[in-house]
PDB file of C-alpha atoms in Angstrom:
ATOM      1  CA  MET A   4     125.269 114.117  82.447  1.00  0.00           C
ATOM      2  CA  GLN A   5     122.149 115.391  81.733  1.00  0.00           C
ATOM      3  CA  SER A   6     120.716 118.427  82.287  1.00  0.00           C
ATOM      4  CA  VAL A   7     117.288 118.677  83.862  1.00  0.00           C
ATOM      5  CA  SER A   8     115.309 122.389  83.535  1.00  0.00           C
ATOM      6  CA  ARG A   9     111.738 120.715  85.169  1.00  0.00           C
ATOM      7  CA  VAL A  10     110.741 122.809  87.700  1.00  0.00           C
ATOM      8  CA  LEU A  11     108.334 121.148  90.836  1.00  0.00           C
ATOM      9  CA  LEU A  12     108.164 123.586  92.786  1.00  0.00           C
ATOM     10  CA  VAL A  13     105.929 123.048  96.420  1.00  0.00           C
ATOM     11  CA  LEU A  14     103.171 124.181  99.183  1.00  0.00           C
ATOM     12  CA  HIS A  15     102.835 122.148 102.034  1.00  0.00           C
ATOM     13  CA  PRO A  16     103.112 122.366 105.447  1.00  0.00           C
ATOM     14  CA  ASP A  17     103.596 118.828 105.680  1.00  0.00           C
ATOM     15  CA  GLU A  18     107.818 118.481 106.286  1.00  0.00           C
ATOM     16  CA  ALA A  19     107.825 114.355 105.564  1.00  0.00           C
ATOM     17  CA  PHE A  20     105.337 114.997 102.684  1.00  0.00           C
ATOM     18  CA  ARG A  21     107.571 117.974 100.795  1.00  0.00           C
ATOM     19  CA  ASP A  22     110.622 115.599 101.775  1.00  0.00           C
ATOM     20  CA  ARG A  23     109.025 112.594  99.851  1.00  0.00           C
ATOM     21  CA  VAL A  24     108.386 115.175  96.789  1.00  0.00           C
ATOM     22  CA  HIS A  25     112.382 116.390  96.862  1.00  0.00           C
ATOM     23  CA  LYS A  26     113.421 112.982  96.921  1.00  0.00           C
ATOM     24  CA  VAL A  27     111.025 111.414  94.128  1.00  0.00           C
ATOM     25  CA  GLY A  28     111.661 115.424  92.227  1.00  0.00           C
ATOM     26  CA  THR A  29     115.862 115.474  92.726  1.00  0.00           C
ATOM     27  CA  ALA A  30     116.301 113.666  90.365  1.00  0.00           C
ATOM     28  CA  ARG A  31     114.418 114.369  87.630  1.00  0.00           C
ATOM     29  CA  PHE A  32     113.671 118.251  88.586  1.00  0.00           C
ATOM     30  CA  ARG A  33     114.614 121.484  89.859  1.00  0.00           C
ATOM     31  CA  CYS A  34     112.912 121.325  93.254  1.00  0.00           C
ATOM     32  CA  TRP A  35     112.111 124.110  95.580  1.00  0.00           C
ATOM     33  CA  SER A  36     109.680 124.307  98.594  1.00  0.00           C
ATOM     34  CA  VAL A  37     107.320 127.449  99.064  1.00  0.00           C
ATOM     35  CA  ALA A  38     106.118 128.950 102.064  1.00  0.00           C
ATOM     36  CA  ASN A  39     103.090 131.010 100.356  1.00  0.00           C
ATOM     37  CA  TRP A  40     100.607 131.291  97.618  1.00  0.00           C
ATOM     38  CA  ASP A  41     101.880 134.732  96.815  1.00  0.00           C
ATOM     39  CA  ALA A  42     105.493 132.841  96.494  1.00  0.00           C
ATOM     40  CA  LEU A  43     104.004 129.798  94.500  1.00  0.00           C
ATOM     41  CA  ARG A  44     102.575 132.122  92.211  1.00  0.00           C
ATOM     42  CA  ASP A  45     105.939 134.071  91.444  1.00  0.00           C
ATOM     43  CA  ALA A  46     108.147 131.219  91.488  1.00  0.00           C
ATOM     44  CA  VAL A  47     105.496 129.769  88.663  1.00  0.00           C
ATOM     45  CA  ARG A  48     105.709 133.366  86.576  1.00  0.00           C
ATOM     46  CA  ASP A  49     109.855 132.889  87.215  1.00  0.00           C
ATOM     47  CA  ALA A  50     109.324 128.983  85.584  1.00  0.00           C
ATOM     48  CA  PRO A  51     109.195 127.553  82.283  1.00  0.00           C
ATOM     49  CA  PRO A  52     105.628 126.958  80.818  1.00  0.00           C
ATOM     50  CA  ALA A  53     106.014 123.312  81.448  1.00  0.00           C
ATOM     51  CA  ALA A  54     106.499 123.231  85.459  1.00  0.00           C
ATOM     52  CA  ILE A  55     105.082 120.593  88.068  1.00  0.00           C
ATOM     53  CA  VAL A  56     103.234 121.780  91.457  1.00  0.00           C
ATOM     54  CA  VAL A  57     102.721 119.999  94.068  1.00  0.00           C
ATOM     55  CA  VAL A  58      99.976 122.150  97.193  1.00  0.00           C
ATOM     56  CA  ASP A  59      97.748 122.008  99.271  1.00  0.00           C
ATOM     57  CA  PRO A  60      94.138 123.637  98.259  1.00  0.00           C
ATOM     58  CA  TYR A  61      93.614 124.149 101.789  1.00  0.00           C
ATOM     59  CA  MET A  62      96.826 125.990 102.544  1.00  0.00           C
ATOM     60  CA  GLU A  63      96.640 129.254 104.145  1.00  0.00           C
ATOM     61  CA  MET A  64      92.805 128.737 104.767  1.00  0.00           C
ATOM     62  CA  PRO A  65      91.208 129.601 108.820  1.00  0.00           C
ATOM     63  CA  GLY A  66      89.835 126.192 109.896  1.00  0.00           C
ATOM     64  CA  ARG A  67      90.574 124.013 106.117  1.00  0.00           C
ATOM     65  CA  ARG A  68      87.146 123.950 105.478  1.00  0.00           C
ATOM     66  CA  GLU A  69      87.182 125.481 102.070  1.00  0.00           C
ATOM     67  CA  LEU A  70      89.441 125.026  98.837  1.00  0.00           C
ATOM     68  CA  SER A  71      91.599 128.053  98.259  1.00  0.00           C
ATOM     69  CA  PRO A  72      91.042 131.267  96.431  1.00  0.00           C
ATOM     70  CA  LYS A  73      94.391 131.809  95.146  1.00  0.00           C
ATOM     71  CA  LEU A  74      94.172 127.864  93.848  1.00  0.00           C
ATOM     72  CA  ARG A  75      92.276 129.151  91.320  1.00  0.00           C
ATOM     73  CA  SER A  76      93.691 132.615  91.025  1.00  0.00           C
ATOM     74  CA  LEU A  77      97.177 130.666  90.225  1.00  0.00           C
ATOM     75  CA  LEU A  78      94.695 127.546  87.370  1.00  0.00           C
ATOM     76  CA  TRP A  79      93.394 130.747  85.405  1.00  0.00           C
ATOM     77  CA  GLU A  80      96.270 132.468  85.319  1.00  0.00           C
ATOM     78  CA  PHE A  81      99.034 129.785  84.364  1.00  0.00           C
ATOM     79  CA  PRO A  82      97.183 127.203  82.409  1.00  0.00           C
ATOM     80  CA  SER A  83     100.482 125.496  81.074  1.00  0.00           C
ATOM     81  CA  VAL A  84     101.818 124.516  85.345  1.00  0.00           C
ATOM     82  CA  SER A  85     100.768 120.617  85.989  1.00  0.00           C
ATOM     83  CA  VAL A  86      99.136 121.535  89.402  1.00  0.00           C
ATOM     84  CA  LEU A  87      98.383 118.825  92.305  1.00  0.00           C
ATOM     85  CA  ALA A  88      96.535 118.969  95.672  1.00  0.00           C
ATOM     86  CA  ALA A  89      98.122 116.949  97.676  1.00  0.00           C
ATOM     87  CA  MET A  90      94.929 115.852  99.855  1.00  0.00           C
ATOM     88  CA  SER A  91      93.146 113.432 102.322  1.00  0.00           C
ATOM     89  CA  LEU A  92      90.027 112.444 100.462  1.00  0.00           C
ATOM     90  CA  ARG A  93      87.479 111.860 102.595  1.00  0.00           C
ATOM     91  CA  PRO A  94      84.015 111.444 102.455  1.00  0.00           C
ATOM     92  CA  ASP A  95      83.586 114.678 103.206  1.00  0.00           C
ATOM     93  CA  ARG A  96      85.896 116.418 100.196  1.00  0.00           C
ATOM     94  CA  PHE A  97      84.144 114.907  97.820  1.00  0.00           C
ATOM     95  CA  ARG A  98      83.012 117.834  95.903  1.00  0.00           C
ATOM     96  CA  ASP A  99      86.106 119.774  96.670  1.00  0.00           C
ATOM     97  CA  PHE A 100      87.529 116.674  94.963  1.00  0.00           C
ATOM     98  CA  HIS A 101      85.305 118.012  91.720  1.00  0.00           C
ATOM     99  CA  ILE A 102      85.228 121.256  92.526  1.00  0.00           C
ATOM    100  CA  LEU A 103      89.371 120.559  91.671  1.00  0.00           C
ATOM    101  CA  GLY A 104      88.812 118.973  88.589  1.00  0.00           C
ATOM    102  CA  GLU A 105      86.194 122.140  87.291  1.00  0.00           C
ATOM    103  CA  TRP A 106      89.429 124.372  88.092  1.00  0.00           C
ATOM    104  CA  GLY A 107      92.113 122.089  86.419  1.00  0.00           C
ATOM    105  CA  VAL A 108      93.930 120.669  88.254  1.00  0.00           C
ATOM    106  CA  THR A 109      96.302 117.965  87.229  1.00  0.00           C
ATOM    107  CA  GLU A 110      96.294 114.848  89.835  1.00  0.00           C
ATOM    108  CA  VAL A 111      95.191 113.972  93.233  1.00  0.00           C
ATOM    109  CA  ILE A 112      97.596 113.510  95.716  1.00  0.00           C
ATOM    110  CA  ASP A 113      95.972 111.190  98.204  1.00  0.00           C
ATOM    111  CA  MET A 114      97.621 111.611 102.039  1.00  0.00           C
ATOM    112  CA  GLU A 115      96.536 108.768 103.439  1.00  0.00           C
ATOM    113  CA  GLU A 116      97.108 106.333 100.725  1.00  0.00           C
ATOM    114  CA  GLU A 117      99.620 107.034  98.969  1.00  0.00           C
ATOM    115  CA  ASN A 118     102.124 108.530 100.951  1.00  0.00           C
ATOM    116  CA  THR A 119     105.200 106.246 100.351  1.00  0.00           C
ATOM    117  CA  THR A 120     107.946 107.679  97.427  1.00  0.00           C
ATOM    118  CA  GLU A 121     107.110 105.207  94.676  1.00  0.00           C
ATOM    119  CA  ALA A 122     103.290 106.732  95.152  1.00  0.00           C
ATOM    120  CA  VAL A 123     104.261 109.908  94.707  1.00  0.00           C
ATOM    121  CA  GLU A 124     106.447 109.579  91.851  1.00  0.00           C
ATOM    122  CA  LYS A 125     103.350 107.593  90.405  1.00  0.00           C
ATOM    123  CA  ARG A 126     101.425 110.402  90.462  1.00  0.00           C
ATOM    124  CA  LEU A 127     104.189 113.273  88.954  1.00  0.00           C
ATOM    125  CA  ARG A 128     104.622 110.753  86.400  1.00  0.00           C
ATOM    126  CA  ALA A 129     100.717 111.048  85.437  1.00  0.00           C
ATOM    127  CA  ALA A 130     101.058 115.107  85.493  1.00  0.00           C
ATOM    128  CA  TYR A 131     103.429 114.906  82.635  1.00  0.00           C
ATOM    129  CA  GLY A 132     102.283 116.872  79.949  1.00  0.00           C
ATOM    130  CA  SER A 133      98.843 117.112  80.944  1.00  0.00           C
ATOM    131  CA  PRO A 134      97.143 120.343  81.106  1.00  0.00           C
ATOM    132  CA  ILE A 135      99.373 120.685  78.034  1.00  0.00           C
ATOM    133  CA  GLN A 136      97.186 118.216  76.381  1.00  0.00           C
ATOM    134  CA  ARG A 137      94.415 119.633  77.194  1.00  0.00           C
ATOM    135  CA  LEU A 138      94.754 123.026  76.361  1.00  0.00           C
ATOM    136  CA  LEU A 139      95.156 121.208  72.400  1.00  0.00           C
ATOM    137  CA  ASP A 140      92.007 120.076  73.392  1.00  0.00           C
ATOM    138  CA  ARG A 141      89.849 122.811  73.608  1.00  0.00           C
ATOM    139  CA  SER A 142      91.455 124.995  71.090  1.00  0.00           C
ATOM    140  CA  LEU A 143      91.924 122.474  68.038  1.00  0.00           C
ATOM    141  CA  PRO A 144      88.743 122.237  65.719  1.00  0.00           C
ATOM    142  CA  PRO A 145      86.252 119.141  66.723  1.00  0.00           C
ATOM    143  CA  TYR A 146      87.367 117.594  62.913  1.00  0.00           C
ATOM    144  CA  VAL A 147      90.828 117.012  64.789  1.00  0.00           C
ATOM    145  CA  PRO A 148      91.751 113.584  64.419  1.00  0.00           C
ATOM    146  CA  GLY A 149      92.956 111.715  67.884  1.00  0.00           C
ATOM    147  CA  ARG A 150      96.322 111.007  66.008  1.00  0.00           C
ATOM    148  CA  ALA A 151      97.434 113.788  65.438  1.00  0.00           C
ATOM    149  CA  ARG A 152      95.998 115.574  68.966  1.00  0.00           C
TER     150      ARG A 152
END
């Protein structure tokens, strides 16, 4: 049997959603849920560089009106980690969606539309390796051909 070395960390208040992520991730990842941003930061620091993190980007924010600055710090400190934001994609969240992209969030899971294990699994697969590719694209000179990237 193949050893599972990839880490999947979840910081989200919705227990049913956490259970869905764990159900999908158990076969391919070592899965853990964490209680807060500080615990997530510690877990990411101890995880392999290619870990995947699923977060509620509003976690611990009063009124859930603003994105957590701790998410931005996490993305800045650990650029090789794939971070997926799990949130409702309502029209009033368009600005936040744009900001998450600027910060380096790899994928967004729409909590309203993508509420099945199959949809979550699809997003996790799509996130695999994305930050590393982005880092390579930024660090390689523009004359390096696409095939070499």
